[in-house]
mmCIF file of C-alpha atoms and ligand atoms in Angstrom:
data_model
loop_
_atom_site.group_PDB
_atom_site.id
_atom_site.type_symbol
_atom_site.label_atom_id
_atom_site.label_comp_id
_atom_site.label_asym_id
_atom_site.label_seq_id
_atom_site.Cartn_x
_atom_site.Cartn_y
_atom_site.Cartn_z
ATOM 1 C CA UNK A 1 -12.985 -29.809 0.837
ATOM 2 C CA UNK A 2 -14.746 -27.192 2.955
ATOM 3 C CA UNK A 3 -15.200 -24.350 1.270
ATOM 4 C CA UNK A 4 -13.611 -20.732 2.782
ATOM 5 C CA UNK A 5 -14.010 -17.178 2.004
ATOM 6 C CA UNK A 6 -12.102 -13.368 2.615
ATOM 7 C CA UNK A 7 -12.651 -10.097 1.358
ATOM 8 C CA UNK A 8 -11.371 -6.176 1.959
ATOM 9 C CA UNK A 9 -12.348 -2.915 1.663
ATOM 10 C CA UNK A 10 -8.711 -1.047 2.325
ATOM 11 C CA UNK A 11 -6.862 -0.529 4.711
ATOM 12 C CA UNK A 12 -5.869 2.897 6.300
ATOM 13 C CA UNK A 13 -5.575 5.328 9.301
ATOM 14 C CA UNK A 14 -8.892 5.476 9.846
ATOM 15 C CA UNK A 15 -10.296 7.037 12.713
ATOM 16 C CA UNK A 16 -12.979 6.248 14.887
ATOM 17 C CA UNK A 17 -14.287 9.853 15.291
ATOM 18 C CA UNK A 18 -14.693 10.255 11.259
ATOM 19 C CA UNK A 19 -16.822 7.288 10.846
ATOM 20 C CA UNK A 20 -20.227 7.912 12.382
ATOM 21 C CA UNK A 21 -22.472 5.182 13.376
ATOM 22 C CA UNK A 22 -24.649 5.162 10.528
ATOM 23 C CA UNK A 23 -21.478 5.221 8.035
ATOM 24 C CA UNK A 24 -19.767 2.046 9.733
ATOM 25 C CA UNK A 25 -23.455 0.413 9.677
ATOM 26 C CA UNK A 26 -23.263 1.076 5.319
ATOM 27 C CA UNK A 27 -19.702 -0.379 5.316
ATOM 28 C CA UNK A 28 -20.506 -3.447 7.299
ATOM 29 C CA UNK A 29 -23.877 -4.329 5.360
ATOM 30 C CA UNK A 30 -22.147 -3.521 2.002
ATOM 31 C CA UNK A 31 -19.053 -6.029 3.362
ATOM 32 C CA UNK A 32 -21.612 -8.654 4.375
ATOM 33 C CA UNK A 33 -23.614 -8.275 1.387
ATOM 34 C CA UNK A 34 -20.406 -8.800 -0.354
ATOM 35 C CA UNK A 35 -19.613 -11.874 1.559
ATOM 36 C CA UNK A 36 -23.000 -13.431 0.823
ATOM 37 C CA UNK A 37 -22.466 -12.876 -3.045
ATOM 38 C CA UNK A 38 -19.445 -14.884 -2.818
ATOM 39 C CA UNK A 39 -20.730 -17.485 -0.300
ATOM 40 C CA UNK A 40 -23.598 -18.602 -2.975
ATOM 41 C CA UNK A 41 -21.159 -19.599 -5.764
ATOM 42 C CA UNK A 42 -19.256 -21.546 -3.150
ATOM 43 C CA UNK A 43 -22.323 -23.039 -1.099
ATOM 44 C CA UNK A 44 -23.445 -24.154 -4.843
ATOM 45 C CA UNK A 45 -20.083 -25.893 -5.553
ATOM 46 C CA UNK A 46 -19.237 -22.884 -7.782
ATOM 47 C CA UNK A 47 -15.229 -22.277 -8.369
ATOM 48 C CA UNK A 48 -13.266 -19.997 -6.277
ATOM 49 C CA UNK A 49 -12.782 -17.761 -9.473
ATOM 50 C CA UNK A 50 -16.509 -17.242 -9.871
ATOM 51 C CA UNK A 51 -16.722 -16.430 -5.871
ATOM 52 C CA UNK A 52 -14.047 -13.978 -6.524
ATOM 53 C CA UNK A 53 -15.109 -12.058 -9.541
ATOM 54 C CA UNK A 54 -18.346 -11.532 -8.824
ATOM 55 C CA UNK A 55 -17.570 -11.000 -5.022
ATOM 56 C CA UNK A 56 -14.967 -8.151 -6.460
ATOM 57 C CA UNK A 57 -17.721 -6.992 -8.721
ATOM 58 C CA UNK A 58 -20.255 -6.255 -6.049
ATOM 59 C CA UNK A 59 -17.856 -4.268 -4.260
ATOM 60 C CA UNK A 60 -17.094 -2.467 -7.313
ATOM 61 C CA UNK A 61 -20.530 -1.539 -7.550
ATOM 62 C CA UNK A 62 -20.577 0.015 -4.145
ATOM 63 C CA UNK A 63 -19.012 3.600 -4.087
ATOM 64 C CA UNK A 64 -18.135 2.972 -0.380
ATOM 65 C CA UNK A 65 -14.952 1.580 -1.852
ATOM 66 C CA UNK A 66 -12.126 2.792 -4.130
ATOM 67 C CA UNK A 67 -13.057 0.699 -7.176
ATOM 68 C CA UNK A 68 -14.998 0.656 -9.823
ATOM 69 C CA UNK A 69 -17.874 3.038 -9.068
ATOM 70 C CA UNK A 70 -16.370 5.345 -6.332
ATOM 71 C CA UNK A 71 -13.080 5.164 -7.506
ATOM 72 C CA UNK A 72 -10.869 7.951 -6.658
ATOM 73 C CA UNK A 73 -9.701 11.098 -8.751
ATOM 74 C CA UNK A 74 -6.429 10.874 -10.712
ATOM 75 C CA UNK A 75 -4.899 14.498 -11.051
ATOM 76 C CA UNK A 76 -6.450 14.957 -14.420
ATOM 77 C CA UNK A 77 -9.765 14.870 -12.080
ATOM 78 C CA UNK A 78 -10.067 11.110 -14.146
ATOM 79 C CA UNK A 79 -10.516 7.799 -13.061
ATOM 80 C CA UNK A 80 -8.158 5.072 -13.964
ATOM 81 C CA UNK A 81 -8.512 1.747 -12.495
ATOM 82 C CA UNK A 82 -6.728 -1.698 -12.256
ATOM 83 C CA UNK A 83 -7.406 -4.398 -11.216
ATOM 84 C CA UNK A 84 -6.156 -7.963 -11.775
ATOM 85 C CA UNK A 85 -7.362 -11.879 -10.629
ATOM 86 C CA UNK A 86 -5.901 -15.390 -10.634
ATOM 87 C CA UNK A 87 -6.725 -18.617 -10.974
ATOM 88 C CA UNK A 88 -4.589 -21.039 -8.664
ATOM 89 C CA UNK A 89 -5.532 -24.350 -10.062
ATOM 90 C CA UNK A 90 -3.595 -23.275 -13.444
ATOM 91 C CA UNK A 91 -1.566 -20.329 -12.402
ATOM 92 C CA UNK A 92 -3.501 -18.450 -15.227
ATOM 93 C CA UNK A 93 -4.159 -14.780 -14.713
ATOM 94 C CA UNK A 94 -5.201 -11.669 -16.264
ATOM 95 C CA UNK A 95 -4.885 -8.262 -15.446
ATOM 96 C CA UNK A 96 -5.664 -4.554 -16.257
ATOM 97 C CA UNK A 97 -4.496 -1.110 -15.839
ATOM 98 C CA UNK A 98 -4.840 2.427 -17.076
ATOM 99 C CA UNK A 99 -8.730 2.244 -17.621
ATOM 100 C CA UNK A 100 -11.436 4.202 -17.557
ATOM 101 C CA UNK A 101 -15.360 4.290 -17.670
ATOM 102 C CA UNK A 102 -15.307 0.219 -17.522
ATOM 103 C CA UNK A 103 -17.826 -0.513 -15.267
ATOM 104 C CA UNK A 104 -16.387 -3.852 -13.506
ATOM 105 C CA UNK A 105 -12.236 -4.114 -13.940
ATOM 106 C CA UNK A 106 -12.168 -7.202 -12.649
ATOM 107 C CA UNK A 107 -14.737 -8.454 -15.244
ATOM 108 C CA UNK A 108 -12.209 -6.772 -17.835
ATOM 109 C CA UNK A 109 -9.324 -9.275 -16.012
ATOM 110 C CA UNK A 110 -11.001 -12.398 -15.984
ATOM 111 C CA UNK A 111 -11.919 -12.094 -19.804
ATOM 112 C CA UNK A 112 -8.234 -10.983 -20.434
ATOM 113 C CA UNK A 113 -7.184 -14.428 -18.749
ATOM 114 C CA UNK A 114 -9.967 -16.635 -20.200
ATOM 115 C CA UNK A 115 -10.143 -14.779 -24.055
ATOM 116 C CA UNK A 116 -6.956 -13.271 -24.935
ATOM 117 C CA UNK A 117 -3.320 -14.874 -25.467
ATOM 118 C CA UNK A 118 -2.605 -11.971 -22.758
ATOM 119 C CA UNK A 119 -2.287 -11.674 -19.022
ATOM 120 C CA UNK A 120 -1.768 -7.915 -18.601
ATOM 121 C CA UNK A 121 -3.802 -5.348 -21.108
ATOM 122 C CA UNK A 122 -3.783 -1.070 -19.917
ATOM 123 C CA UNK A 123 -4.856 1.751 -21.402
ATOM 124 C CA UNK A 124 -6.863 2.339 -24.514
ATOM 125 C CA UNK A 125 -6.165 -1.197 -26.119
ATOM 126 C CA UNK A 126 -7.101 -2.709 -22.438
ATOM 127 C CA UNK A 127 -10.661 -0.397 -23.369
ATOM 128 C CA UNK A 128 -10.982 -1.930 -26.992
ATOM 129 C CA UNK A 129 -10.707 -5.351 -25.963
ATOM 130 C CA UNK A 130 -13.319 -4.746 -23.449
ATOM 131 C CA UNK A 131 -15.648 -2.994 -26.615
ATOM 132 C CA UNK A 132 -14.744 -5.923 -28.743
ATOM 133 C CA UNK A 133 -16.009 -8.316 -25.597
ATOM 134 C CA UNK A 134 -18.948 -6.618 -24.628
ATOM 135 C CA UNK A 135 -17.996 -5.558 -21.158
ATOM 136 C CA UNK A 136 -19.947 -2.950 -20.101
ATOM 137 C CA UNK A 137 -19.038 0.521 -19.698
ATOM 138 C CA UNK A 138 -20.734 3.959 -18.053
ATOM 139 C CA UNK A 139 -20.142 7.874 -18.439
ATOM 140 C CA UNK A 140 -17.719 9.645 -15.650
ATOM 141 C CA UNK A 141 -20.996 10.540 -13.975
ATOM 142 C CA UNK A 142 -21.179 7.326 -12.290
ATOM 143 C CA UNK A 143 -18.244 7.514 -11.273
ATOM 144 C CA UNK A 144 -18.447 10.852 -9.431
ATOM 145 C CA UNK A 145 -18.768 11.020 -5.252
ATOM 146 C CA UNK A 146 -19.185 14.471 -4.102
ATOM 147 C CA UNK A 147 -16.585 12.408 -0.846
ATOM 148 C CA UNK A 148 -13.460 11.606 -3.466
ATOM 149 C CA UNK A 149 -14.036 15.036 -5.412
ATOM 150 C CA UNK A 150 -13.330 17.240 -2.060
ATOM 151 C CA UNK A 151 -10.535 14.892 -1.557
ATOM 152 C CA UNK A 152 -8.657 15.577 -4.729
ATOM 153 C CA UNK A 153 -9.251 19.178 -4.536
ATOM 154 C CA UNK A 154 -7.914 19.273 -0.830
ATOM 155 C CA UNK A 155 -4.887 18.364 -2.401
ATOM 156 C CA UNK A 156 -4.455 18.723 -6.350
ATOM 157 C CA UNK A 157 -2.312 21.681 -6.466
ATOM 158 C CA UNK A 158 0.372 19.600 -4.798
ATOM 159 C CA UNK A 159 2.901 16.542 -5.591
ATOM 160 C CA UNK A 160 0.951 14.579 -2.708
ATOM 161 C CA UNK A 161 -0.679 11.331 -3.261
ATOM 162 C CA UNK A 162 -3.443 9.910 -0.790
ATOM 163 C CA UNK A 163 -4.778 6.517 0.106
ATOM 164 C CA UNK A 164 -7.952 7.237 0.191
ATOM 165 C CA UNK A 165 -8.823 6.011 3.646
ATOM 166 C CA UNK A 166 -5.944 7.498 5.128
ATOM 167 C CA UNK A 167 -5.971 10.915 7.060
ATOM 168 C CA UNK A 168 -9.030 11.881 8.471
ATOM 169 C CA UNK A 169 -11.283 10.931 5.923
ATOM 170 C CA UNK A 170 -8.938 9.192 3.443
ATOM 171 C CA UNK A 171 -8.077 5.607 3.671
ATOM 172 C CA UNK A 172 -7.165 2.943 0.698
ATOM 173 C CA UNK A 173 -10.438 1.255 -0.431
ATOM 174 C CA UNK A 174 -8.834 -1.044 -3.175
ATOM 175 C CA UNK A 175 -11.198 -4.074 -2.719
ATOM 176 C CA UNK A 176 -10.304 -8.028 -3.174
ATOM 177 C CA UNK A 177 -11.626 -11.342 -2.447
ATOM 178 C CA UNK A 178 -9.721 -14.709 -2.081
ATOM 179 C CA UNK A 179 -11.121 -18.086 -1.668
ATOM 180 C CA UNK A 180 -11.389 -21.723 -1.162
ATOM 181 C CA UNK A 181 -13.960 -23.687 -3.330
ATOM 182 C CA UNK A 182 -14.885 -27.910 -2.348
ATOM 183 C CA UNK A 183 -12.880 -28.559 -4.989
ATOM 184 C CA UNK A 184 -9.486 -27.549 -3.320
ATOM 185 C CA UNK A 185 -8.776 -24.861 -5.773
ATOM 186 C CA UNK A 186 -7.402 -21.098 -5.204
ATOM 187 C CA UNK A 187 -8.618 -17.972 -6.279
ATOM 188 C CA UNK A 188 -7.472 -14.311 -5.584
ATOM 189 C CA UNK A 189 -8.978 -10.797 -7.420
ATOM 190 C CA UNK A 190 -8.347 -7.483 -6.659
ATOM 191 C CA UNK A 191 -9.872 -3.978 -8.028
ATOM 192 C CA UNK A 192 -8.717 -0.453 -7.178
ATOM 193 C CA UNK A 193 -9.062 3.109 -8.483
ATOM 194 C CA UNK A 194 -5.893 3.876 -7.330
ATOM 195 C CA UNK A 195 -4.347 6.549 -5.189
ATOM 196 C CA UNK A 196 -5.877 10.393 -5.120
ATOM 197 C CA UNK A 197 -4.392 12.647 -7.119
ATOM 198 C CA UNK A 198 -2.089 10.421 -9.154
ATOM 199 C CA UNK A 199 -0.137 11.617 -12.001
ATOM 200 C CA UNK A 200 1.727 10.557 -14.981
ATOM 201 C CA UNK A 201 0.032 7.236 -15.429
ATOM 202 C CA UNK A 202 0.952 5.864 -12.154
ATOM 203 C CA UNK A 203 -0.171 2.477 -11.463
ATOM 204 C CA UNK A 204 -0.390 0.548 -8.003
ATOM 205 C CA UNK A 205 0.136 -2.776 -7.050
ATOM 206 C CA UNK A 206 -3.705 -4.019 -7.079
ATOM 207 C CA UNK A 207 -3.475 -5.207 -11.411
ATOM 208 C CA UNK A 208 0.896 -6.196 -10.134
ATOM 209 C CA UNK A 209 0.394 -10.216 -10.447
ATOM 210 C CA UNK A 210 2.983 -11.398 -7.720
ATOM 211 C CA UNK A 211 2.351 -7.951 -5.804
ATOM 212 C CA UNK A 212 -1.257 -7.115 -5.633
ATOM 213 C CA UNK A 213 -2.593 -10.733 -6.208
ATOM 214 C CA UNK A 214 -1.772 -14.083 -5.975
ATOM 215 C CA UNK A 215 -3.163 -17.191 -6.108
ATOM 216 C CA UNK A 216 -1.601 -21.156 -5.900
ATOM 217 C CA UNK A 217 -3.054 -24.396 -5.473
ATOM 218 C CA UNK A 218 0.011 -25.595 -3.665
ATOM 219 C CA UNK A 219 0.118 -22.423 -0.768
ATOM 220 C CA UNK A 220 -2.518 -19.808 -0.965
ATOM 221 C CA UNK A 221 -4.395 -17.110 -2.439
ATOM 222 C CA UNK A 222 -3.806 -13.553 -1.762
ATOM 223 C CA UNK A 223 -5.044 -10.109 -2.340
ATOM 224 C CA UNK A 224 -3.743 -6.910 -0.994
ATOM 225 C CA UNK A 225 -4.458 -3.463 -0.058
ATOM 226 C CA UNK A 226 -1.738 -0.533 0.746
ATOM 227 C CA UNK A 227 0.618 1.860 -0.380
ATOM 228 C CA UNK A 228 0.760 0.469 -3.428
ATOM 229 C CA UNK A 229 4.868 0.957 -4.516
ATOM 230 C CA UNK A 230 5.526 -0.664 -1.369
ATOM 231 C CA UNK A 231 3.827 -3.544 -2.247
ATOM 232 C CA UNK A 232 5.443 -3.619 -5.099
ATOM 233 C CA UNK A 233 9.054 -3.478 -4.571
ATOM 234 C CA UNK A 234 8.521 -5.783 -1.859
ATOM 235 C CA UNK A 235 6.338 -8.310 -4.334
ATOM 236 C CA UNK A 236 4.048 -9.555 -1.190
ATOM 237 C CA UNK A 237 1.431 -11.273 -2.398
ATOM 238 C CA UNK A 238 4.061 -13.974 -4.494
ATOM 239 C CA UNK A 239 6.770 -13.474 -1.194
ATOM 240 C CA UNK A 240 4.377 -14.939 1.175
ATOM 241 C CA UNK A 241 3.391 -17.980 -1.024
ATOM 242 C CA UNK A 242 7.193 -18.468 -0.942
ATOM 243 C CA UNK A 243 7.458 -18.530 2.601
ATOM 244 C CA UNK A 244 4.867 -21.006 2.815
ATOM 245 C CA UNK A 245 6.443 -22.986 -0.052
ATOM 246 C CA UNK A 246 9.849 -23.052 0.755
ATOM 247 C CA UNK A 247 10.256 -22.489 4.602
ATOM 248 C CA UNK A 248 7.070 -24.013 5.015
ATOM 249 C CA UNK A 249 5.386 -21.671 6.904
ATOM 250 C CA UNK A 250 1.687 -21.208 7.909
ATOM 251 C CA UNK A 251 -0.325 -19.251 5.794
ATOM 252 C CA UNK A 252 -0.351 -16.736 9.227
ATOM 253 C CA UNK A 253 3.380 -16.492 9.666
ATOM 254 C CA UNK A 254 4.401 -15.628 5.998
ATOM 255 C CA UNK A 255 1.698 -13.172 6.268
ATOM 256 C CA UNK A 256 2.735 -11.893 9.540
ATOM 257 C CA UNK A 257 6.542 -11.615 8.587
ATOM 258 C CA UNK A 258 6.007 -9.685 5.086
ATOM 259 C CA UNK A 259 3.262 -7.169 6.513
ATOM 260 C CA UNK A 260 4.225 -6.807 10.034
ATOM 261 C CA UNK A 261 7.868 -6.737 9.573
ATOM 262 C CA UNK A 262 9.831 -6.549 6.112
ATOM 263 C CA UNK A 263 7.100 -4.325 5.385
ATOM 264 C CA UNK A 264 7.310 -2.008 8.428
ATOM 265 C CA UNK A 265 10.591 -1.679 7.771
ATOM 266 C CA UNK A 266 10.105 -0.454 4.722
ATOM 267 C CA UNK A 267 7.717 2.217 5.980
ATOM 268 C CA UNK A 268 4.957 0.278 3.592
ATOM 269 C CA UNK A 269 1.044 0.433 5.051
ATOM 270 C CA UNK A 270 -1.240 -1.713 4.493
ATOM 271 C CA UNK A 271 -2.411 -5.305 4.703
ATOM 272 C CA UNK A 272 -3.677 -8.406 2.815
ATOM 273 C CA UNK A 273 -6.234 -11.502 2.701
ATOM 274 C CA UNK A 274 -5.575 -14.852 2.660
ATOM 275 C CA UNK A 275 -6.723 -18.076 2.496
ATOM 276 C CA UNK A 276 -4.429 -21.619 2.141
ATOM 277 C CA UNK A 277 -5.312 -24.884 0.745
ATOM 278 C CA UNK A 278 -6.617 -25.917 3.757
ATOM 279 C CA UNK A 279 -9.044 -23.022 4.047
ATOM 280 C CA UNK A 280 -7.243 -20.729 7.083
ATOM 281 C CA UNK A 281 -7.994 -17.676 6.469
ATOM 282 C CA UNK A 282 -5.190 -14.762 7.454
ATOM 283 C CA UNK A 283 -6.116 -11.155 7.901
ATOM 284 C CA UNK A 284 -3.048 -9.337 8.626
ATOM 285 C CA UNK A 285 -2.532 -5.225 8.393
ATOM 286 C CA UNK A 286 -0.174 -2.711 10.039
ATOM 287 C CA UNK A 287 -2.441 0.108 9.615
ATOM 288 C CA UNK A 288 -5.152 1.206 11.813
ATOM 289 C CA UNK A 289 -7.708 -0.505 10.378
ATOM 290 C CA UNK A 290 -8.689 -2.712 6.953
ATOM 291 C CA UNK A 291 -12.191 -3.159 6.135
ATOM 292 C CA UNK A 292 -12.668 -7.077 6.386
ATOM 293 C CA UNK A 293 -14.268 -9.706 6.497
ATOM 294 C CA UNK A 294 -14.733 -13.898 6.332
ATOM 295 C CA UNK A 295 -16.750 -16.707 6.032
ATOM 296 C CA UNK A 296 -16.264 -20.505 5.813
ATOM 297 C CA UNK A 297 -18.019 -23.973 5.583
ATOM 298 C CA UNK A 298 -17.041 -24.448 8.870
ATOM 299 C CA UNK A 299 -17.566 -21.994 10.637
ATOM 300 C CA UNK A 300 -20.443 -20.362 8.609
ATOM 301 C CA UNK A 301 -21.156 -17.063 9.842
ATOM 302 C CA UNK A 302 -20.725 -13.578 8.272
ATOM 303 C CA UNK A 303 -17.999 -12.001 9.930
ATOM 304 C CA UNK A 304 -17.059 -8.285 8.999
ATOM 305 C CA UNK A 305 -14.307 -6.288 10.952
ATOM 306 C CA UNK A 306 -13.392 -2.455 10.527
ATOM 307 C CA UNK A 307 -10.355 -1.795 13.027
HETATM 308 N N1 LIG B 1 -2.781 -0.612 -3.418
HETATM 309 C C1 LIG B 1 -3.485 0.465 -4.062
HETATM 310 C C2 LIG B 1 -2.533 1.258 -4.912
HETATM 311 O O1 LIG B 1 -1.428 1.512 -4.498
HETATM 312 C C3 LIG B 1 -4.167 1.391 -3.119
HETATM 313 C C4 LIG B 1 -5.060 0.755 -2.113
HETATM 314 O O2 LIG B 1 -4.847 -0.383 -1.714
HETATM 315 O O3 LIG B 1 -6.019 1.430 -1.702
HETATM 316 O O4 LIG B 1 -2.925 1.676 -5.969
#
């Protein structure tokens, strides 16, 4: 089986004027760089949930994105990330919510699903586990960007919650990777900080298994980016699977008919990567822009897209 690759950045109303030349240059080398992480494990015969974690975990470490380090500000002026990942050979799965100063999430996910009895773990248990398995963690000064700080304060004192590439500046920068390894098996991950300025414990889509991520030997893998409660009530990571499973639809018109339409008329932004058994690779998003981009055995270069 050749062996195929996808990854975002978020997806958003971003616009052209905001993002200077030298800023799209950083998020195209970072998305590349990311891409080339993931395209080793594969190249090597590695599994797709090896490409995906550790593709996820770069972009983590990049605080271009909303994840990990340069996660955005919770009202509290805290960051609490998810972020979930899914194996499609065995349908196994682990996720996480409600954390903070964990380095990698999506490191904290795939130990959930390969150590614990668990799939989904938040909050301060989700933060001893990770102590008891050694998973790194660093101070809330590595989390800090001047960029996501002016954002919350632009808008803490109201009820309003931001994606954080949306509006001028703000876009969503959740980050995931699905992919295809020569062994025919599925892999999906996905990492977010959230939405600026979220209260009460709110949690997103992005650590939602069915929602945020999805991943099945026998249709596709799929990670999303968005407005998260959309994505949620409209479960459209596990509803395009369906279509492909049971009205046997391409990997590109399930995708197409959950973000470009049941989602639209929902008033849900966003979009999502995919990838099928077969290694077709959908990128499909009803917002300006997602922050994108794909590889594969066959066609072997390093593609990354912005709008
Ligand atoms: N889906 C994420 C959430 O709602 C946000 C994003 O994709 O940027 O938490």
């Amino acid at each position: 089986m050749a062996y195929s690759l996808a990854i975002h950045g978020g997806a958003g109303t971003m616009s052209r004027a905001q993002l200077t030349p030298e800023k799209e240059l950083l998020y195209h080398k970072a998305l590349e760089n990311a891409l080339k992480v993931g395209e080793d494990y594969l190249i090597n015969g590695g599994s797709a949930l090896d490409a995906v974690e550790f593709t996820v975990r770069y972009l983590e470490n990049v605080d271009l994105f909303n994840a990990g380090k340069g996660s955005v500000f919770g009202n509290d002026g805290k960051h609490e990330m998810e972020a979930s990942i899914m194996c499609g050979r065995t349908l196994n799965a682990g996720a996480v919510a409600g954390i903070k100063n964990v380095k990698n999430p999506i490191q904290l996910a795939r130990t959930i699903m390969v150590e614990s009895e668990y799939v989904y773990l938040h909050g301060i248990g989700a933060e001893n586990f990770a102590k008891n398995y050694h998973i790194p963690f660093e101070d809330d000064f590595y989390f800090f960007t001047q960029e996501r700080f002016n954002q919350l304060n632009a808008i803490r004192d109201s009820d309003k919650v931001i994606l954080d590439h949306t509006d001028v500046d703000y876009k969503f920068g959740t980050v995931g990777a699905v992919a295809l390894d020569k062994l025919g098996n599925l892999a999906s991950a996905t990492s977010t900080g959230g939405l600026t300025n979220k209260k009460y414990g709110r949690l997103g889509d992005s650590s939602i298994i069915g929602a945020g991520t999805y991943a099945n030997n026998a249709t596709c893998a799929i990670s999303c980016t968005g407005y998260g409660e959309y994505f949620i009530r409209s479960v459209v990571a596990h509803d395009i699977s369906c279509l492909m499973e049971y009205k046997n639809m391409s990997l590109q018109e399930a995708s197409e008919v959950v973000v470009k339409d049941k989602l639209v008329k929902m008033g849900g932004e966003g979009g999502i990567i995919g990838v099928d058994k077969n290694g077709n690779i959908s990128l499909t998003f009803n917002t300006e822009g997602m922050y994108r981009g794909y590889t594969s055995e066959k066609n072997p270069k390093l593609v990354t897209k912005i709008f």
